[in-house]
Amino acid sequence: ELSSTFRAGWQGFVSWMAQHEGAVTLFLITDLLENATFTALFGEALRRFPQRLTVGCHGHGHRSWSAWGEDVAGFSAMLATSTALLKEHAGDAFRPFFRAPNGYVAPWMASVLAQHGYTVDSSVNPSWLVAKKAGASWTDVCAAMARAGVVERPWFTRWSLPVN
């Protein structure tokens, strides 16, 4: 069941969306769609903000794929599951955008993303805080994304720290 903290946070998000006209992309962890309460809340938000709320993939579960070594088959299977769920539940709001859990992305992930039709990745966190967990240098990750035809949109940082 969804925690009271999660419910309050979701209600705060929906209230915030109602107070402005900006567009927002949510990167959804798709195992949340196994929860009927979340699925109802998510569907209602999509109905309320159909022109402003889009949805990208944040995985199924919150596994940091690059932190555990190369697993092309596992990553590919996860993307297939997540993509199918997002297309089913988000419909036209789904965008083929990916953001890796914890911002850990490795070069080997780029070709798998492209094979599954992903066009944008927003996982590169060019901060010293996570540099060791990237599986390679950020330069190598960005080069792999470019070779695979995936556009990279790195996190915004200030003083080498992520800004949210």
JSON list of C-alpha atoms in Angstrom, two decimals:
[
{"chain": "A", "resi": 1, "resn": "GLU", "atom": "CA", "xyz": [0.00, 0.00, 0.00]},
{"chain": "A", "resi": 2, "resn": "LEU", "atom": "CA", "xyz": [1.14, 3.54, -0.66]},
{"chain": "A", "resi": 3, "resn": "SER", "atom": "CA", "xyz": [2.50, 5.31, 2.39]},
{"chain": "A", "resi": 4, "resn": "SER", "atom": "CA", "xyz": [0.85, 8.43, 3.75]},
{"chain": "A", "resi": 5, "resn": "THR", "atom": "CA", "xyz": [4.05, 10.32, 2.91]},
{"chain": "A", "resi": 6, "resn": "PHE", "atom": "CA", "xyz": [3.88, 9.17, -0.72]},
{"chain": "A", "resi": 7, "resn": "ARG", "atom": "CA", "xyz": [0.19, 10.09, -0.95]},
{"chain": "A", "resi": 8, "resn": "ALA", "atom": "CA", "xyz": [0.88, 13.54, 0.51]},
{"chain": "A", "resi": 9, "resn": "GLY", "atom": "CA", "xyz": [3.76, 14.04, -1.92]},
{"chain": "A", "resi": 10, "resn": "TRP", "atom": "CA", "xyz": [1.62, 12.99, -4.87]},
{"chain": "A", "resi": 11, "resn": "GLN", "atom": "CA", "xyz": [-1.19, 15.33, -3.80]},
{"chain": "A", "resi": 12, "resn": "GLY", "atom": "CA", "xyz": [1.39, 18.12, -3.49]},
{"chain": "A", "resi": 13, "resn": "PHE", "atom": "CA", "xyz": [2.60, 17.38, -7.03]},
{"chain": "A", "resi": 14, "resn": "VAL", "atom": "CA", "xyz": [-0.93, 17.48, -8.44]},
{"chain": "A", "resi": 15, "resn": "SER", "atom": "CA", "xyz": [-1.67, 20.73, -6.56]},
{"chain": "A", "resi": 16, "resn": "TRP", "atom": "CA", "xyz": [1.55, 22.23, -7.88]},
{"chain": "A", "resi": 17, "resn": "MET", "atom": "CA", "xyz": [0.65, 21.20, -11.45]},
{"chain": "A", "resi": 18, "resn": "ALA", "atom": "CA", "xyz": [-2.70, 22.97, -11.05]},
{"chain": "A", "resi": 19, "resn": "GLN", "atom": "CA", "xyz": [-0.95, 26.22, -10.13]},
{"chain": "A", "resi": 20, "resn": "HIS", "atom": "CA", "xyz": [1.09, 26.72, -13.30]},
{"chain": "A", "resi": 21, "resn": "GLU", "atom": "CA", "xyz": [1.00, 26.07, -17.05]},
{"chain": "A", "resi": 22, "resn": "GLY", "atom": "CA", "xyz": [4.45, 24.49, -17.47]},
{"chain": "A", "resi": 23, "resn": "ALA", "atom": "CA", "xyz": [5.06, 21.09, -18.99]},
{"chain": "A", "resi": 24, "resn": "VAL", "atom": "CA", "xyz": [6.51, 18.30, -16.85]},
{"chain": "A", "resi": 25, "resn": "THR", "atom": "CA", "xyz": [7.96, 14.90, -17.70]},
{"chain": "A", "resi": 26, "resn": "LEU", "atom": "CA", "xyz": [7.71, 12.27, -14.97]},
{"chain": "A", "resi": 27, "resn": "PHE", "atom": "CA", "xyz": [10.25, 9.46, -15.09]},
{"chain": "A", "resi": 28, "resn": "LEU", "atom": "CA", "xyz": [8.19, 6.61, -13.68]},
{"chain": "A", "resi": 29, "resn": "ILE", "atom": "CA", "xyz": [9.36, 3.45, -11.93]},
{"chain": "A", "resi": 30, "resn": "THR", "atom": "CA", "xyz": [6.86, 1.10, -13.53]},
{"chain": "A", "resi": 31, "resn": "ASP", "atom": "CA", "xyz": [6.51, -1.39, -10.70]},
{"chain": "A", "resi": 32, "resn": "LEU", "atom": "CA", "xyz": [4.31, 1.34, -9.17]},
{"chain": "A", "resi": 33, "resn": "LEU", "atom": "CA", "xyz": [1.75, 0.41, -11.82]},
{"chain": "A", "resi": 34, "resn": "GLU", "atom": "CA", "xyz": [1.24, -2.90, -9.99]},
{"chain": "A", "resi": 35, "resn": "ASN", "atom": "CA", "xyz": [-0.46, -0.85, -7.26]},
{"chain": "A", "resi": 36, "resn": "ALA", "atom": "CA", "xyz": [-4.13, -0.16, -8.08]},
{"chain": "A", "resi": 37, "resn": "THR", "atom": "CA", "xyz": [-4.22, 2.97, -5.92]},
{"chain": "A", "resi": 38, "resn": "PHE", "atom": "CA", "xyz": [-1.20, 4.49, -7.66]},
{"chain": "A", "resi": 39, "resn": "THR", "atom": "CA", "xyz": [-2.54, 3.52, -11.07]},
{"chain": "A", "resi": 40, "resn": "ALA", "atom": "CA", "xyz": [-5.79, 5.38, -10.30]},
{"chain": "A", "resi": 41, "resn": "LEU", "atom": "CA", "xyz": [-3.92, 8.48, -9.04]},
{"chain": "A", "resi": 42, "resn": "PHE", "atom": "CA", "xyz": [-1.61, 8.42, -12.06]},
{"chain": "A", "resi": 43, "resn": "GLY", "atom": "CA", "xyz": [-4.52, 8.06, -14.49]},
{"chain": "A", "resi": 44, "resn": "GLU", "atom": "CA", "xyz": [-6.34, 10.98, -12.89]},
{"chain": "A", "resi": 45, "resn": "ALA", "atom": "CA", "xyz": [-3.24, 13.20, -13.20]},
{"chain": "A", "resi": 46, "resn": "LEU", "atom": "CA", "xyz": [-2.92, 12.28, -16.88]},
{"chain": "A", "resi": 47, "resn": "ARG", "atom": "CA", "xyz": [-6.59, 13.18, -17.42]},
{"chain": "A", "resi": 48, "resn": "ARG", "atom": "CA", "xyz": [-6.22, 16.52, -15.58]},
{"chain": "A", "resi": 49, "resn": "PHE", "atom": "CA", "xyz": [-3.08, 17.62, -17.41]},
{"chain": "A", "resi": 50, "resn": "PRO", "atom": "CA", "xyz": [-3.19, 15.92, -20.84]},
{"chain": "A", "resi": 51, "resn": "GLN", "atom": "CA", "xyz": [-1.26, 18.61, -22.69]},
{"chain": "A", "resi": 52, "resn": "ARG", "atom": "CA", "xyz": [1.37, 19.22, -20.00]},
{"chain": "A", "resi": 53, "resn": "LEU", "atom": "CA", "xyz": [2.22, 15.89, -18.38]},
{"chain": "A", "resi": 54, "resn": "THR", "atom": "CA", "xyz": [4.41, 13.43, -20.23]},
{"chain": "A", "resi": 55, "resn": "VAL", "atom": "CA", "xyz": [5.97, 10.23, -18.95]},
{"chain": "A", "resi": 56, "resn": "GLY", "atom": "CA", "xyz": [9.39, 8.65, -19.44]},
{"chain": "A", "resi": 57, "resn": "CYS", "atom": "CA", "xyz": [10.97, 5.45, -18.13]},
{"chain": "A", "resi": 58, "resn": "HIS", "atom": "CA", "xyz": [12.89, 5.22, -14.85]},
{"chain": "A", "resi": 59, "resn": "GLY", "atom": "CA", "xyz": [12.99, 1.42, -14.93]},
{"chain": "A", "resi": 60, "resn": "HIS", "atom": "CA", "xyz": [10.94, -1.35, -13.36]},
{"chain": "A", "resi": 61, "resn": "GLY", "atom": "CA", "xyz": [12.11, -1.38, -9.79]},
{"chain": "A", "resi": 62, "resn": "HIS", "atom": "CA", "xyz": [14.95, 0.95, -8.96]},
{"chain": "A", "resi": 63, "resn": "ARG", "atom": "CA", "xyz": [17.98, -1.14, -9.92]},
{"chain": "A", "resi": 64, "resn": "SER", "atom": "CA", "xyz": [21.11, 0.85, -10.76]},
{"chain": "A", "resi": 65, "resn": "TRP", "atom": "CA", "xyz": [22.06, -1.20, -13.81]},
{"chain": "A", "resi": 66, "resn": "SER", "atom": "CA", "xyz": [25.56, 0.20, -14.35]},
{"chain": "A", "resi": 67, "resn": "ALA", "atom": "CA", "xyz": [26.50, -0.29, -10.70]},
{"chain": "A", "resi": 68, "resn": "TRP", "atom": "CA", "xyz": [26.23, -4.11, -10.98]},
{"chain": "A", "resi": 69, "resn": "GLY", "atom": "CA", "xyz": [28.24, -4.80, -14.12]},
{"chain": "A", "resi": 70, "resn": "GLU", "atom": "CA", "xyz": [27.16, -5.36, -17.68]},
{"chain": "A", "resi": 71, "resn": "ASP", "atom": "CA", "xyz": [23.86, -7.25, -18.07]},
{"chain": "A", "resi": 72, "resn": "VAL", "atom": "CA", "xyz": [22.54, -6.55, -21.56]},
{"chain": "A", "resi": 73, "resn": "ALA", "atom": "CA", "xyz": [19.91, -9.30, -21.45]},
{"chain": "A", "resi": 74, "resn": "GLY", "atom": "CA", "xyz": [18.55, -8.24, -18.06]},
{"chain": "A", "resi": 75, "resn": "PHE", "atom": "CA", "xyz": [18.50, -4.55, -18.96]},
{"chain": "A", "resi": 76, "resn": "SER", "atom": "CA", "xyz": [16.78, -5.32, -22.25]},
{"chain": "A", "resi": 77, "resn": "ALA", "atom": "CA", "xyz": [14.12, -7.45, -20.54]},
{"chain": "A", "resi": 78, "resn": "MET", "atom": "CA", "xyz": [13.49, -4.72, -17.97]},
{"chain": "A", "resi": 79, "resn": "LEU", "atom": "CA", "xyz": [13.11, -2.10, -20.73]},
{"chain": "A", "resi": 80, "resn": "ALA", "atom": "CA", "xyz": [10.64, -4.33, -22.59]},
{"chain": "A", "resi": 81, "resn": "THR", "atom": "CA", "xyz": [8.52, -4.70, -19.44]},
{"chain": "A", "resi": 82, "resn": "SER", "atom": "CA", "xyz": [8.68, -1.01, -18.53]},
{"chain": "A", "resi": 83, "resn": "THR", "atom": "CA", "xyz": [7.99, 0.20, -22.05]},
{"chain": "A", "resi": 84, "resn": "ALA", "atom": "CA", "xyz": [4.95, -2.05, -22.41]},
{"chain": "A", "resi": 85, "resn": "LEU", "atom": "CA", "xyz": [3.53, -0.87, -19.08]},
{"chain": "A", "resi": 86, "resn": "LEU", "atom": "CA", "xyz": [4.14, 2.79, -19.91]},
{"chain": "A", "resi": 87, "resn": "LYS", "atom": "CA", "xyz": [2.48, 2.49, -23.30]},
{"chain": "A", "resi": 88, "resn": "GLU", "atom": "CA", "xyz": [-0.49, 0.73, -21.69]},
{"chain": "A", "resi": 89, "resn": "HIS", "atom": "CA", "xyz": [-0.96, 3.13, -18.76]},
{"chain": "A", "resi": 90, "resn": "ALA", "atom": "CA", "xyz": [0.34, 6.45, -20.11]},
{"chain": "A", "resi": 91, "resn": "GLY", "atom": "CA", "xyz": [-0.80, 6.12, -23.71]},
{"chain": "A", "resi": 92, "resn": "ASP", "atom": "CA", "xyz": [-0.07, 9.26, -25.72]},
{"chain": "A", "resi": 93, "resn": "ALA", "atom": "CA", "xyz": [1.71, 10.80, -22.72]},
{"chain": "A", "resi": 94, "resn": "PHE", "atom": "CA", "xyz": [4.54, 8.25, -23.01]},
{"chain": "A", "resi": 95, "resn": "ARG", "atom": "CA", "xyz": [7.80, 9.53, -24.46]},
{"chain": "A", "resi": 96, "resn": "PRO", "atom": "CA", "xyz": [10.78, 7.30, -25.30]},
{"chain": "A", "resi": 97, "resn": "PHE", "atom": "CA", "xyz": [12.94, 9.06, -22.71]},
{"chain": "A", "resi": 98, "resn": "PHE", "atom": "CA", "xyz": [15.00, 7.23, -20.10]},
{"chain": "A", "resi": 99, "resn": "ARG", "atom": "CA", "xyz": [16.54, 8.29, -16.82]},
{"chain": "A", "resi": 100, "resn": "ALA", "atom": "CA", "xyz": [18.60, 5.68, -15.03]},
{"chain": "A", "resi": 101, "resn": "PRO", "atom": "CA", "xyz": [17.89, 5.04, -11.35]},
{"chain": "A", "resi": 102, "resn": "ASN", "atom": "CA", "xyz": [20.30, 7.06, -9.22]},
{"chain": "A", "resi": 103, "resn": "GLY", "atom": "CA", "xyz": [21.73, 8.55, -12.41]},
{"chain": "A", "resi": 104, "resn": "TYR", "atom": "CA", "xyz": [24.07, 5.62, -12.93]},
{"chain": "A", "resi": 105, "resn": "VAL", "atom": "CA", "xyz": [24.41, 4.87, -16.61]},
{"chain": "A", "resi": 106, "resn": "ALA", "atom": "CA", "xyz": [27.19, 3.05, -18.47]},
{"chain": "A", "resi": 107, "resn": "PRO", "atom": "CA", "xyz": [28.24, 3.05, -22.13]},
{"chain": "A", "resi": 108, "resn": "TRP", "atom": "CA", "xyz": [26.95, -0.51, -22.69]},
{"chain": "A", "resi": 109, "resn": "MET", "atom": "CA", "xyz": [23.42, 0.67, -21.90]},
{"chain": "A", "resi": 110, "resn": "ALA", "atom": "CA", "xyz": [23.28, 3.07, -24.88]},
{"chain": "A", "resi": 111, "resn": "SER", "atom": "CA", "xyz": [22.80, 0.50, -27.64]},
{"chain": "A", "resi": 112, "resn": "VAL", "atom": "CA", "xyz": [20.14, -1.33, -25.60]},
{"chain": "A", "resi": 113, "resn": "LEU", "atom": "CA", "xyz": [18.21, 1.90, -25.13]},
{"chain": "A", "resi": 114, "resn": "ALA", "atom": "CA", "xyz": [18.37, 2.56, -28.89]},
{"chain": "A", "resi": 115, "resn": "GLN", "atom": "CA", "xyz": [17.23, -1.00, -29.69]},
{"chain": "A", "resi": 116, "resn": "HIS", "atom": "CA", "xyz": [14.12, -0.40, -27.58]},
{"chain": "A", "resi": 117, "resn": "GLY", "atom": "CA", "xyz": [13.34, 2.86, -29.37]},
{"chain": "A", "resi": 118, "resn": "TYR", "atom": "CA", "xyz": [14.55, 5.28, -26.71]},
{"chain": "A", "resi": 119, "resn": "THR", "atom": "CA", "xyz": [15.64, 8.59, -28.22]},
{"chain": "A", "resi": 120, "resn": "VAL", "atom": "CA", "xyz": [16.65, 10.64, -25.16]},
{"chain": "A", "resi": 121, "resn": "ASP", "atom": "CA", "xyz": [18.62, 9.74, -22.05]},
{"chain": "A", "resi": 122, "resn": "SER", "atom": "CA", "xyz": [18.77, 12.05, -19.05]},
{"chain": "A", "resi": 123, "resn": "SER", "atom": "CA", "xyz": [21.02, 10.02, -16.77]},
{"chain": "A", "resi": 124, "resn": "VAL", "atom": "CA", "xyz": [24.40, 11.71, -16.91]},
{"chain": "A", "resi": 125, "resn": "ASN", "atom": "CA", "xyz": [24.97, 13.39, -13.57]},
{"chain": "A", "resi": 126, "resn": "PRO", "atom": "CA", "xyz": [28.28, 15.18, -14.14]},
{"chain": "A", "resi": 127, "resn": "SER", "atom": "CA", "xyz": [28.88, 15.56, -10.43]},
{"chain": "A", "resi": 128, "resn": "TRP", "atom": "CA", "xyz": [31.89, 14.33, -8.50]},
{"chain": "A", "resi": 129, "resn": "LEU", "atom": "CA", "xyz": [29.41, 12.72, -6.06]},
{"chain": "A", "resi": 130, "resn": "VAL", "atom": "CA", "xyz": [28.62, 9.82, -8.38]},
{"chain": "A", "resi": 131, "resn": "ALA", "atom": "CA", "xyz": [31.60, 9.75, -10.74]},
{"chain": "A", "resi": 132, "resn": "LYS", "atom": "CA", "xyz": [32.83, 6.37, -9.43]},
{"chain": "A", "resi": 133, "resn": "LYS", "atom": "CA", "xyz": [29.43, 4.76, -9.88]},
{"chain": "A", "resi": 134, "resn": "ALA", "atom": "CA", "xyz": [28.97, 5.61, -13.54]},
{"chain": "A", "resi": 135, "resn": "GLY", "atom": "CA", "xyz": [30.80, 2.53, -14.79]},
{"chain": "A", "resi": 136, "resn": "ALA", "atom": "CA", "xyz": [32.97, 4.78, -17.01]},
{"chain": "A", "resi": 137, "resn": "SER", "atom": "CA", "xyz": [33.76, 8.44, -17.50]},
{"chain": "A", "resi": 138, "resn": "TRP", "atom": "CA", "xyz": [30.87, 10.71, -18.37]},
{"chain": "A", "resi": 139, "resn": "THR", "atom": "CA", "xyz": [32.69, 11.48, -21.62]},
{"chain": "A", "resi": 140, "resn": "ASP", "atom": "CA", "xyz": [32.58, 7.76, -22.51]},
{"chain": "A", "resi": 141, "resn": "VAL", "atom": "CA", "xyz": [28.89, 7.56, -21.63]},
{"chain": "A", "resi": 142, "resn": "CYS", "atom": "CA", "xyz": [28.03, 10.60, -23.76]},
{"chain": "A", "resi": 143, "resn": "ALA", "atom": "CA", "xyz": [30.08, 9.25, -26.69]},
{"chain": "A", "resi": 144, "resn": "ALA", "atom": "CA", "xyz": [28.30, 5.87, -26.48]},
{"chain": "A", "resi": 145, "resn": "MET", "atom": "CA", "xyz": [24.90, 7.59, -26.45]},
{"chain": "A", "resi": 146, "resn": "ALA", "atom": "CA", "xyz": [25.86, 9.65, -29.51]},
{"chain": "A", "resi": 147, "resn": "ARG", "atom": "CA", "xyz": [27.08, 6.52, -31.37]},
{"chain": "A", "resi": 148, "resn": "ALA", "atom": "CA", "xyz": [23.77, 4.80, -30.58]},
{"chain": "A", "resi": 149, "resn": "GLY", "atom": "CA", "xyz": [21.77, 7.82, -31.78]},
{"chain": "A", "resi": 150, "resn": "VAL", "atom": "CA", "xyz": [20.43, 8.59, -28.31]},
{"chain": "A", "resi": 151, "resn": "VAL", "atom": "CA", "xyz": [20.38, 12.28, -27.35]},
{"chain": "A", "resi": 152, "resn": "GLU", "atom": "CA", "xyz": [21.95, 12.88, -23.95]},
{"chain": "A", "resi": 153, "resn": "ARG", "atom": "CA", "xyz": [20.52, 15.53, -21.65]},
{"chain": "A", "resi": 154, "resn": "PRO", "atom": "CA", "xyz": [22.82, 15.70, -18.60]},
{"chain": "A", "resi": 155, "resn": "TRP", "atom": "CA", "xyz": [21.62, 16.83, -15.21]},
{"chain": "A", "resi": 156, "resn": "PHE", "atom": "CA", "xyz": [22.00, 20.50, -14.45]},
{"chain": "A", "resi": 157, "resn": "THR", "atom": "CA", "xyz": [24.79, 21.07, -11.95]},
{"chain": "A", "resi": 158, "resn": "ARG", "atom": "CA", "xyz": [26.15, 24.05, -10.09]},
{"chain": "A", "resi": 159, "resn": "TRP", "atom": "CA", "xyz": [29.56, 23.95, -8.42]},
{"chain": "A", "resi": 160, "resn": "SER", "atom": "CA", "xyz": [29.73, 20.31, -9.60]},
{"chain": "A", "resi": 161, "resn": "LEU", "atom": "CA", "xyz": [26.66, 19.40, -7.53]},
{"chain": "A", "resi": 162, "resn": "PRO", "atom": "CA", "xyz": [23.25, 18.34, -8.95]},
{"chain": "A", "resi": 163, "resn": "VAL", "atom": "CA", "xyz": [20.55, 21.00, -8.89]},
{"chain": "A", "resi": 164, "resn": "ASN", "atom": "CA", "xyz": [16.96, 19.88, -8.50]}
]
